[in-house]
Coordinates of C-alpha atoms in Angstrom, one line a residue:
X1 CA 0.0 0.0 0.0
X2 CA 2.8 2.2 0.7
X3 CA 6.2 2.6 -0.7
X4 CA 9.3 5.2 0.0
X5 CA 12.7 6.0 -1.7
X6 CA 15.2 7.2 1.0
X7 CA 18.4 9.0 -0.4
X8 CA 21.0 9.0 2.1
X9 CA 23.5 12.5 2.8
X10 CA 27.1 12.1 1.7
X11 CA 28.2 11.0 5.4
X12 CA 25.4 7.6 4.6
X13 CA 24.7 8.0 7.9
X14 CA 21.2 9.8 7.8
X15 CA 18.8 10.6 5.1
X16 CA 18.7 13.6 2.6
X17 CA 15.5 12.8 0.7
X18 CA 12.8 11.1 1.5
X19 CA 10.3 10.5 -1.7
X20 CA 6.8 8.5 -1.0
X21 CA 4.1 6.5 -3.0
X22 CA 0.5 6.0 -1.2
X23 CA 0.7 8.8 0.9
X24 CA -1.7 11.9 -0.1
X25 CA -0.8 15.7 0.3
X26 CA -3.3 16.1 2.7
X27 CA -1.6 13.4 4.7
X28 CA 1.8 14.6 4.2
X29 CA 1.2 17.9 5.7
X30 CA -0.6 16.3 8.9
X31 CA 2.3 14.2 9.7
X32 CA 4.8 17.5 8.8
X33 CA 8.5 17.3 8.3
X34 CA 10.1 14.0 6.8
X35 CA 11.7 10.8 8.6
X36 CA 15.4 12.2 9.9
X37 CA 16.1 8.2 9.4
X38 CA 16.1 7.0 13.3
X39 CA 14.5 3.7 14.4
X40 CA 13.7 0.8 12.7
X41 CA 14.9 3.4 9.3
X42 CA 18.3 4.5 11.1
X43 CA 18.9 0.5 11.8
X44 CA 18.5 -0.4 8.2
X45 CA 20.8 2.5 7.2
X46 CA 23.2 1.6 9.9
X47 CA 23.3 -2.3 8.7
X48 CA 22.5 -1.6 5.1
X49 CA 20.9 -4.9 4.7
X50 CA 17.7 -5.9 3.7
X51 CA 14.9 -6.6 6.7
X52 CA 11.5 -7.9 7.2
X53 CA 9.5 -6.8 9.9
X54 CA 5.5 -8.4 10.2
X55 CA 4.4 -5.8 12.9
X56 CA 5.9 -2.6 13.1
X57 CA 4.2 -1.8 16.1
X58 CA 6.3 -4.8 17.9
X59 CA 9.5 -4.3 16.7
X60 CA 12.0 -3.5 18.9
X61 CA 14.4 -0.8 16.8
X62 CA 10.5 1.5 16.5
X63 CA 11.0 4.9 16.7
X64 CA 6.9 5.5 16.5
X65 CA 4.9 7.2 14.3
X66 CA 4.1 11.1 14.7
X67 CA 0.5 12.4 14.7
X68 CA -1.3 11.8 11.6
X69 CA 1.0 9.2 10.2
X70 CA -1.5 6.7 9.0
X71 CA -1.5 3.4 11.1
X72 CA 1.6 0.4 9.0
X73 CA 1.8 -3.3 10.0
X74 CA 3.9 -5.1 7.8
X75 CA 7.5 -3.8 6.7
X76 CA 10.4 -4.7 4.5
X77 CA 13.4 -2.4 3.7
X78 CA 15.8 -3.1 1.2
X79 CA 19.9 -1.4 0.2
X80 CA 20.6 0.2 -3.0
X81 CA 24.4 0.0 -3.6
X82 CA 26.0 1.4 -6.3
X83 CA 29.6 0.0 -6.3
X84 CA 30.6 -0.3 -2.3
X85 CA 28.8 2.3 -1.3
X86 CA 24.8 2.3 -0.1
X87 CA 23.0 5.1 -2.0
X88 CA 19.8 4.7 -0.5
X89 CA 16.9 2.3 0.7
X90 CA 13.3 1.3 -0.2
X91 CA 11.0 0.7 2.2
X92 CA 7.4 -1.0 1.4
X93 CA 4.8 -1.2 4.1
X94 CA 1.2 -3.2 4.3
X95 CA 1.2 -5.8 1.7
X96 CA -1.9 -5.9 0.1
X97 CA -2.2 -9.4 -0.7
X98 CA -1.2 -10.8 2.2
X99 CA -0.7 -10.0 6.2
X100 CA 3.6 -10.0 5.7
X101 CA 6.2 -9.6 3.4
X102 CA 8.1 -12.8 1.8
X103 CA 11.1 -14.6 0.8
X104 CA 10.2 -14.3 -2.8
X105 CA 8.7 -10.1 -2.1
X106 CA 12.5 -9.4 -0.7
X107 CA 13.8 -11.4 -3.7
X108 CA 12.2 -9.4 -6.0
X109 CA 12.7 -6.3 -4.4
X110 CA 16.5 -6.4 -4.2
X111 CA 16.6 -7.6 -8.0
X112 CA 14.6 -4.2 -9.1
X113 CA 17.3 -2.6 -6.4
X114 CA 20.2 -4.2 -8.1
X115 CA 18.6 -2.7 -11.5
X116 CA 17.6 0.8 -10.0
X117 CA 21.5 1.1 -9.1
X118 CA 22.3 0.4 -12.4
X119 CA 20.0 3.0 -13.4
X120 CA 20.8 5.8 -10.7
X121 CA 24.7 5.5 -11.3
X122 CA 24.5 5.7 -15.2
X123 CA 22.1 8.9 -15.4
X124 CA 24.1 10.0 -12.4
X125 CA 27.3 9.8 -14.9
X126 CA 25.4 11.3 -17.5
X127 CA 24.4 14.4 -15.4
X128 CA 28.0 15.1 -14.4
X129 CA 29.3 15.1 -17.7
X130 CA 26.6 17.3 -18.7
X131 CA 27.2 19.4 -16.0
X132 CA 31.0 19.9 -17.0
X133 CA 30.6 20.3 -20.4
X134 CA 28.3 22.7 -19.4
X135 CA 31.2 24.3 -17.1
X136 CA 32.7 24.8 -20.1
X137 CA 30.2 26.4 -22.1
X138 CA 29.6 28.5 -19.4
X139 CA 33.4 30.0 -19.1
X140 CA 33.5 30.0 -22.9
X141 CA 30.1 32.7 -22.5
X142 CA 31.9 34.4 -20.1
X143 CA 35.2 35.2 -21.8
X144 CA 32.8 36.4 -25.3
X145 CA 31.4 38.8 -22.9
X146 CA 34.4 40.2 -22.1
X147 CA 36.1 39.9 -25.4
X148 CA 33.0 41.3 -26.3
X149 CA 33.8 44.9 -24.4
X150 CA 31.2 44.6 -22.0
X151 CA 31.6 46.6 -18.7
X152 CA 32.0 45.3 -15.4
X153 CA 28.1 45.3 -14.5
X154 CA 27.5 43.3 -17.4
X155 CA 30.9 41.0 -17.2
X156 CA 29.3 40.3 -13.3
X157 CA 26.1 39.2 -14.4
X158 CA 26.9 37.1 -17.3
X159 CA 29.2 35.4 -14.2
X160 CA 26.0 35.0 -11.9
X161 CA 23.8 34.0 -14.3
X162 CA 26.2 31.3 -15.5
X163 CA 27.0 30.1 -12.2
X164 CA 23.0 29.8 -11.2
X165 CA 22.0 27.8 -14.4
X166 CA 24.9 25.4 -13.8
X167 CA 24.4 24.6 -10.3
X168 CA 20.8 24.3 -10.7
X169 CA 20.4 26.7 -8.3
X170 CA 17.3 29.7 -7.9
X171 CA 19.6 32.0 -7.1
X172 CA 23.7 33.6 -7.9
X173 CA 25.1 36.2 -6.2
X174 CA 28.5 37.7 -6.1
X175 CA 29.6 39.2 -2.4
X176 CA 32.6 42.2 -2.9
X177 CA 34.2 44.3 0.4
X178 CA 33.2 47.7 0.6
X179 CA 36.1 50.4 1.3
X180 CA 35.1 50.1 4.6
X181 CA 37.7 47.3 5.6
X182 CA 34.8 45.3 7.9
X183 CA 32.1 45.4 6.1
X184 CA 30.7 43.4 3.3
X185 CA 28.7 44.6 0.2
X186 CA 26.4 42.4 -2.2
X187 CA 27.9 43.9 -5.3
X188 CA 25.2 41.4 -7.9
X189 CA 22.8 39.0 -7.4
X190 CA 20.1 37.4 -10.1
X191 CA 17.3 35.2 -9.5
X192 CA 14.3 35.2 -7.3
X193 CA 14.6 37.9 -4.9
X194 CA 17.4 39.5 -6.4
X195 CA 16.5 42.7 -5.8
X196 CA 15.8 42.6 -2.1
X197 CA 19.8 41.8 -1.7
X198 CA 21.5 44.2 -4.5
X199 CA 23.9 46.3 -2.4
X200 CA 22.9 45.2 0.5
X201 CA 26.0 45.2 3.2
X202 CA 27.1 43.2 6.1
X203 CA 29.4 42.7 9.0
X204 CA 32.6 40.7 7.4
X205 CA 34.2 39.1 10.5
X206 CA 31.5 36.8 11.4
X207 CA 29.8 35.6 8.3
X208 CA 30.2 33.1 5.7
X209 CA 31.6 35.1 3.0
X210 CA 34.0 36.9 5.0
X211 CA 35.8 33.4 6.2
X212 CA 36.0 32.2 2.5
X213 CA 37.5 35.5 1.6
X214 CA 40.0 35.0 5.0
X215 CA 40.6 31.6 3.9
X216 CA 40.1 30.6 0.5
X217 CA 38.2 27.9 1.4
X218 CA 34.6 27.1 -0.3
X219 CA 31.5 26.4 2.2
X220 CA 28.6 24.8 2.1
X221 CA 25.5 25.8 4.2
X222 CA 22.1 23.5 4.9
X223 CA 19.8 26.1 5.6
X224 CA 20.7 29.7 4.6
X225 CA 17.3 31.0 6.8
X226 CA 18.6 29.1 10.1
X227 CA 21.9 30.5 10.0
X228 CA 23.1 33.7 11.4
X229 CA 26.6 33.9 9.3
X230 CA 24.7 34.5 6.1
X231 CA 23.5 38.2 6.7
X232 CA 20.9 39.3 4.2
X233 CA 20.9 35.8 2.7
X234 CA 19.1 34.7 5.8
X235 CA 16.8 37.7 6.0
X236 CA 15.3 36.2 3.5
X237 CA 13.9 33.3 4.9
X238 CA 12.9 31.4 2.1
X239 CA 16.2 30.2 1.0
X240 CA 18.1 26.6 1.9
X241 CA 21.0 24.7 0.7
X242 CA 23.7 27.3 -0.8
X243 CA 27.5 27.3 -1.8
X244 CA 29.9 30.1 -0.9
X245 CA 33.5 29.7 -3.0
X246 CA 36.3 32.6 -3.3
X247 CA 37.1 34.6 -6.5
X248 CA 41.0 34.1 -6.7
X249 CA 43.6 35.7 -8.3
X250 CA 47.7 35.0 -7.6
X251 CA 46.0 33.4 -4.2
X252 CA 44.0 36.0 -2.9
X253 CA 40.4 36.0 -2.8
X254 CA 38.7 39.2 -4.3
X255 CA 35.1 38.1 -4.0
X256 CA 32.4 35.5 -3.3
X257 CA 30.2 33.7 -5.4
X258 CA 27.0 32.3 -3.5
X259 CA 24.4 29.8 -5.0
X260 CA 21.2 29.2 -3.1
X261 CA 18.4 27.1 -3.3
X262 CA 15.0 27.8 -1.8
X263 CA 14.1 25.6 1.0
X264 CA 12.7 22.1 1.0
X265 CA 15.0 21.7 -2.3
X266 CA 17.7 19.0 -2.3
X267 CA 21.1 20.3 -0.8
X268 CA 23.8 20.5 -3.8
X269 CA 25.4 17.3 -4.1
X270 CA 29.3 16.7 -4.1
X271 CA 30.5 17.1 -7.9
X272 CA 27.4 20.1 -8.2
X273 CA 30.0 22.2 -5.2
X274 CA 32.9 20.6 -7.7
X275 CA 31.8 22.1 -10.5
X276 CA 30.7 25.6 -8.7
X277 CA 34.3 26.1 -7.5
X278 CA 35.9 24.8 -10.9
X279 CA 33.7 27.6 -12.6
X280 CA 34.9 30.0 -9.9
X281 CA 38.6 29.3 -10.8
X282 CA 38.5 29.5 -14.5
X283 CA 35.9 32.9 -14.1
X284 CA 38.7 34.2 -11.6
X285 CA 41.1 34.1 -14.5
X286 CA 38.2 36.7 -16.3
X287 CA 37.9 38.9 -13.7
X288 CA 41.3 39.1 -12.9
X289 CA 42.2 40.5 -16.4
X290 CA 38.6 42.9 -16.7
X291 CA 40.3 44.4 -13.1
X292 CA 43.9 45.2 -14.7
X293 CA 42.5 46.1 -17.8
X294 CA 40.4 48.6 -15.8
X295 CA 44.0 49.5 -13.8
X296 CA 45.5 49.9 -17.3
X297 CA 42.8 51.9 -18.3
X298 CA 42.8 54.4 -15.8
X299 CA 46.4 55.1 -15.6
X300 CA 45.9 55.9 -19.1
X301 CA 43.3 58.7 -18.3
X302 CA 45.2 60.1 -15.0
X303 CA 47.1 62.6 -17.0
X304 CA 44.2 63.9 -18.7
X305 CA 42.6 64.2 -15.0
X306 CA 45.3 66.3 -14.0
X307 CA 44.9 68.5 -16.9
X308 CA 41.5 68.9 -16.1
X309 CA 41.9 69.3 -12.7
X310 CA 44.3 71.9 -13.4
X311 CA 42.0 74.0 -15.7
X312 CA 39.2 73.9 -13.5
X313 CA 41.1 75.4 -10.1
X314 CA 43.3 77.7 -12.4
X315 CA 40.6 78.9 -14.9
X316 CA 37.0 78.0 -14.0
X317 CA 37.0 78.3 -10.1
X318 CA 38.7 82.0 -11.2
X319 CA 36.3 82.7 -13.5
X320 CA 33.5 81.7 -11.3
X321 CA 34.9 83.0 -8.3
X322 CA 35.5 87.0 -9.7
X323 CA 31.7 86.8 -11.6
X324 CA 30.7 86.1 -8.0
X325 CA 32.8 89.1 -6.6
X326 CA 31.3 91.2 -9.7
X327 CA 27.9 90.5 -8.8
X328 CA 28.2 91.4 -5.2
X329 CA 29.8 94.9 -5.9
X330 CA 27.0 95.3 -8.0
X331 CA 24.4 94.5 -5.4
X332 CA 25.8 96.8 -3.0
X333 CA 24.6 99.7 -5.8
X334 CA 21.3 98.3 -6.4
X335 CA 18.6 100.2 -4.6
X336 CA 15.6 98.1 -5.9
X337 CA 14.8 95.0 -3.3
X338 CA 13.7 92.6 -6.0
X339 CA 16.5 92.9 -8.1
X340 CA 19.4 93.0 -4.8
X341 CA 17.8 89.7 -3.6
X342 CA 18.3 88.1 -7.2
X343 CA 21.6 89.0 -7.2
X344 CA 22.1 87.8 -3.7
X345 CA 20.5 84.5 -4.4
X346 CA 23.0 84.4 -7.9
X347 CA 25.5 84.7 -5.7
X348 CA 25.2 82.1 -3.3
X349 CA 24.7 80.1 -6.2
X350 CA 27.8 80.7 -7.9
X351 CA 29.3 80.1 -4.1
X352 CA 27.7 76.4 -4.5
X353 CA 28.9 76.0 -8.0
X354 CA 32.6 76.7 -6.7
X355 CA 31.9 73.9 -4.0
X356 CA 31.1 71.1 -6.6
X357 CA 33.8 71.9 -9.1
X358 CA 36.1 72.1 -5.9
X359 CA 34.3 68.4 -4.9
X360 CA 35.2 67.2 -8.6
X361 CA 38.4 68.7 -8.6
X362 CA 39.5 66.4 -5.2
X363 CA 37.8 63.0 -6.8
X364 CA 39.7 64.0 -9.6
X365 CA 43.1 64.5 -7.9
X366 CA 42.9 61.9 -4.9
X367 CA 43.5 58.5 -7.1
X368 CA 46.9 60.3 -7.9
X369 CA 47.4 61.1 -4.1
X370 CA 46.7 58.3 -2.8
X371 CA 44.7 59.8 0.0
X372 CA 42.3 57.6 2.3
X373 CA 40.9 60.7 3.8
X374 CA 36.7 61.7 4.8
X375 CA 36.5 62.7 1.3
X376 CA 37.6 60.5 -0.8
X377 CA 36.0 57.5 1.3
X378 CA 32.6 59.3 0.9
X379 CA 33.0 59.9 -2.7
X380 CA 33.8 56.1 -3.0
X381 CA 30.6 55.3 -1.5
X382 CA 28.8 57.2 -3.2
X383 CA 29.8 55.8 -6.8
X384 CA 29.6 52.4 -5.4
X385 CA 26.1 53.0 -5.0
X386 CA 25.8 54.4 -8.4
X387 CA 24.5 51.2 -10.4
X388 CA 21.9 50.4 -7.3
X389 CA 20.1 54.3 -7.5
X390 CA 20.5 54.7 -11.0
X391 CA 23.1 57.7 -11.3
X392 CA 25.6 58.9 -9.1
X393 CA 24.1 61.0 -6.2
X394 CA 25.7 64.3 -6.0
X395 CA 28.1 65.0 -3.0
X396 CA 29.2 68.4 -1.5
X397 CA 31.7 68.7 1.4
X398 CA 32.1 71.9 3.7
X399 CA 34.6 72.4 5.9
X400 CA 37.6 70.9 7.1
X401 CA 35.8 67.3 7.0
X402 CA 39.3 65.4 6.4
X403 CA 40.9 66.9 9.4
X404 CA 38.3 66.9 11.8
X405 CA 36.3 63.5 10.8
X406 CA 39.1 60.8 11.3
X407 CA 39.2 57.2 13.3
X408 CA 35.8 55.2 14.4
X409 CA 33.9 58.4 13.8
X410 CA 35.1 58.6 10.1
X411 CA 34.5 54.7 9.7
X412 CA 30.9 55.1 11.3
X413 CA 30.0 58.0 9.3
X414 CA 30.8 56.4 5.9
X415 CA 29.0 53.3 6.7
X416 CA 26.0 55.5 8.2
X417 CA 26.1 57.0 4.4
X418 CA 26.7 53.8 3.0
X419 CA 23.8 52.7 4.8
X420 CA 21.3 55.6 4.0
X421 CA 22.1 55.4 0.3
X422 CA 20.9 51.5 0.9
X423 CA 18.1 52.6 1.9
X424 CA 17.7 55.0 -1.0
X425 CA 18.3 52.5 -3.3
X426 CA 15.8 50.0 -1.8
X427 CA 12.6 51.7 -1.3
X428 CA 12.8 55.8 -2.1
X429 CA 12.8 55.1 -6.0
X430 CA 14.4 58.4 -6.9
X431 CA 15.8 59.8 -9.7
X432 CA 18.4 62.2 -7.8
X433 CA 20.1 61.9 -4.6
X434 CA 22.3 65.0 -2.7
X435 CA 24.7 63.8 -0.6
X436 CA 26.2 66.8 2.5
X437 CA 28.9 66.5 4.4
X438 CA 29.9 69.0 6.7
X439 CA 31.9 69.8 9.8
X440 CA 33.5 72.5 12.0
X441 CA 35.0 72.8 15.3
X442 CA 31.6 71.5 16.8
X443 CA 29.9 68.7 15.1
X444 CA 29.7 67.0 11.5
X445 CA 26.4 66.8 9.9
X446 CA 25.6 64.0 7.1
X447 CA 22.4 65.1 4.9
X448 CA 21.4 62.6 2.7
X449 CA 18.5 64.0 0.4
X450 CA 16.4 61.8 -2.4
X451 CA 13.3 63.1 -4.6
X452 CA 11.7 59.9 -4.4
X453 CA 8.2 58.8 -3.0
X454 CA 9.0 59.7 0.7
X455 CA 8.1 57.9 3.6
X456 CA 4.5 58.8 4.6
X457 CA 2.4 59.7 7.5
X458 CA 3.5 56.5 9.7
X459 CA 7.0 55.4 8.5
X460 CA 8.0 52.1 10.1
X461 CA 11.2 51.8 11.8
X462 CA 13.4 49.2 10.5
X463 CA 16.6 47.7 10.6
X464 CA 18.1 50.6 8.6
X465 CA 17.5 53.8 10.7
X466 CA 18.5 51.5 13.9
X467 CA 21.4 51.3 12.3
X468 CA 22.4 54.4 11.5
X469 CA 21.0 55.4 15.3
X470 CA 23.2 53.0 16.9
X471 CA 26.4 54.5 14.5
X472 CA 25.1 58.0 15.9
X473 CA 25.1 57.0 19.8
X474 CA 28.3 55.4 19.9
X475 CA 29.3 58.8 19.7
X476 CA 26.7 60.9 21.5
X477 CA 25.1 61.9 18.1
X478 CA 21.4 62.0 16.6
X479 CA 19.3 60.9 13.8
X480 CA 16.8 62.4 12.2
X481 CA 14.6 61.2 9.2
X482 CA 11.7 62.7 7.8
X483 CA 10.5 64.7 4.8
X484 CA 13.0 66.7 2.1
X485 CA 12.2 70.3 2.3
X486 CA 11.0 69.8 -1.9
X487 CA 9.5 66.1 -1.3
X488 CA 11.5 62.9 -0.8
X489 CA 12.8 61.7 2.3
X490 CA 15.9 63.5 4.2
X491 CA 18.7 61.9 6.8
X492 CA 20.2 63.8 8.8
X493 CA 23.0 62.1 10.8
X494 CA 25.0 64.4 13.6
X495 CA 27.6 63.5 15.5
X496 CA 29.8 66.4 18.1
X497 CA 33.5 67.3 17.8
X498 CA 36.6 67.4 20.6
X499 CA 34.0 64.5 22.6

């Protein structure tokens, strides 16, 4: 009346599947999750030999049924080895035609055994060679794609896509660091949910990703949802089985690729992890030459930058700067009130003109430098989240923000921006973004400023803004989020000087 296939793990020791005949859906969910392969099922497993049982209820190896299992008498369990090695174990309960199980029924049974291991280990051989040659093809799209010219967007998501078809997987993502040195950024992902984790960051010292970038070594996890080291792959909840391998170039990992399946989906077998990291490895060779093909690249632009940079401080900023003195003499003889208050407001906006171009000017000039200062680590962030908001949000800097903004304040402020341009990117749907930082002798002030759909009359409190709070207190500071002052949603994150 009733028949099951059990699939053992790799160990053999417990079972990974568990596939059943006579049993109804409405059945299956009463009883709930599978057998974990104890009892009478553990002992067949551990002896891997075939057994009759005529009462279940009476044997002594019973582990019992759970609530609404349907009520079995007679039993018989039989191996199926392919080579030395047991690959699983049907079980048939309550012979129809009689009250127990026979000599000839076990007979039978471990002939169509014999044949189903024949079966399972020859379409097993055929799926692995499928599987490489399809490695193959795989790398082969890959390198066309960068042959082909394609930027480093595209280059990563030909990589994920690749890597999620081939492993059978529902989902491919590719984990980066951020220029913050303890944090963790998911630079690409595609497949179901995608979105939800696209530059989404994460603590680096405790989770997967940041061990198989520590050590090189590839990981496999059982239940992405149930396990804390995963980050945003567990705030998911609806994803299992996954494999996290390294990105490698001369030995050192760069980067992560993960593959997921969503739960109650078979973990990835042995040669399906083989074949994830041998596509790592050959893709690593791809990424490695796009990265010093981009290095080559821009130290074949630099000198332009400097020239640039050059004629905007020695020329433009001039310009600019005595059109703005012009204007103000020229206020000062202007009776009328309309006309003085339009050449006031033209020249506080010439003022904010010469504060971009001088922003521009120090992105320009700080590759050449070298610098690591408040700057350049904000303007970093801010093009890293370029791709996720659709253009680069504008940043302007006032004050001595390099000087005064330095050590765990520095690091918690660009992560606090890091954070809010998440956020940004994730639910304001904006077409423009302003980015503020300022500082002076008494506190620096990050405005982050989006035209997007705002947050309405009862905004919910997340994980995002406890965040950034929890940045801000560490060093007495505030928070603030509400309304932009022309729609959109505005953070303001403040934090005191000489604490």
């Amino acid at each position: 009346r009733y028949g099951a296939l059990g699939v053992l793990d790799e160990s053999g020791n417990a079972l990974a599947e568990f596939i059943t005949v006579g049993v109804d859906e409405q059945t299956h969910r009463a009883i709930g999750a599978l057998p974990k392969g104890l009892g009478l099922l553990g002992a067949i497993i551990t002896d891997a030999a075939s057994r009759r049982v005529a009462d279940l209820t009476e044997d002594p190896d019973r582990a019992g049924f759970p609530p609404g299992h349907p009520p079995m008498q007679s039993f018989l369990g039989v191996p199926i080895r392919i080579g030395d090695r047991v690959f699983g174990n049907l079980y048939l309960t309550d012979k129809t035609s009689a009250e127990v199980f026979t000599d000839i029924d076990q007979e039978l049974v471990e002939g169509l055994a014999g044949a189903a291991a024949i079966a399972i280990e020859n379409a097993r051989l055929h799926t692995e060679t499928r599987r490489r040659q399809d490695t193959l093809v795989a790398f082969e799209g890959v390198a066309r794609t960068l042959l082909g010219g394609a930027d480093r967007d595209e280059l990563l998501g030909e990589v994920a896509r690749r890597a999620r078809d081939l492993a059978g997987a529902d989902l491919a993502a590719i984990v980066v660091p951020t220029g913050d040195r303890d944090e963790l950024r998911v630079e690409l992902a595609v497949g179901a949910g995608a979105d939800a984790l696209l530059a989404t960051t994460f603590a680096r010292g405790t989770s997967v990703s940041g061990h198989v970038l520590a050590t090189g070594d590839r990981v496999a996890v059982d239940d992405l949802a149930e396990d804390p080291r995963t980050g945003p792959f567990q705030a998911r909840g609806d994803l299992g089985a996954a494999v996290f391998v390294p990105f490698e170039a001369d030995d050192a990992p760069f980067g992560t690729l993960v593959v997921a399946r969503r739960r109650g989906r078979p973990r990835f077998a042995a040669f399906e992890r083989d074949i994830v990291s041998s596509f790592a490895g050959q893709v690593s060779l791809v990424l490695h030459h796009e990265r010093q093909r981009s290095r080559l690249r821009d130290l074949a632009i630099l000198e332009d930058r400097d020239r640039i940079a050059r004629d905007l401080h020695d020329t433009v900023i001039q310009g600019v700067f005595a059109t703005s003195l012009t204007l103000q003499g020229a206020a000062r003889l202007v009776d009328e009130p309309t006309a003085r208050a339009r050449l006031d407001d033209a020249v506080d906006r010439l003022d904010e003109i010469v504060r971009h171009i001088r922003t521009v000017i120090f992105g320009i000039e700080s590759p050449r430098r070298g610098d690591d200062g408040m700057r350049l680590r904000a303007l970093a962030v801010s093009q890293e989240a370029a791709r996720a908001l659709g253009a680069e949000p504008r940043v302007t800097f006032e004050g001595a923000v390099d000087t005064l903004v330095v050590d765990a304040l520095a690091d918690d402020l660009v992560a606090a921006l890091r954070e809010a341009l998440s956020n940004v990117a994730r639910h304001a749907r904006a077409s423009t973004t302003d980015v503020t930082v300022s500082a002076d002798e008494t506190a620096v002030v990050l405005v982050v400023r989006d035209d997007g759909v705002g947050i309405g009359p009862h905004p919910r409190r997340g994980q995002g803004t406890r965040n950034l709070e929890e940045r801000a207190a560490r060093h007495g500071g505030t928070v603030e989020v509400g309304p932009g002052p022309a729609g959109g949603t505005q953070v303001t994150w403040r934090a005191p000087l000489g604490r």
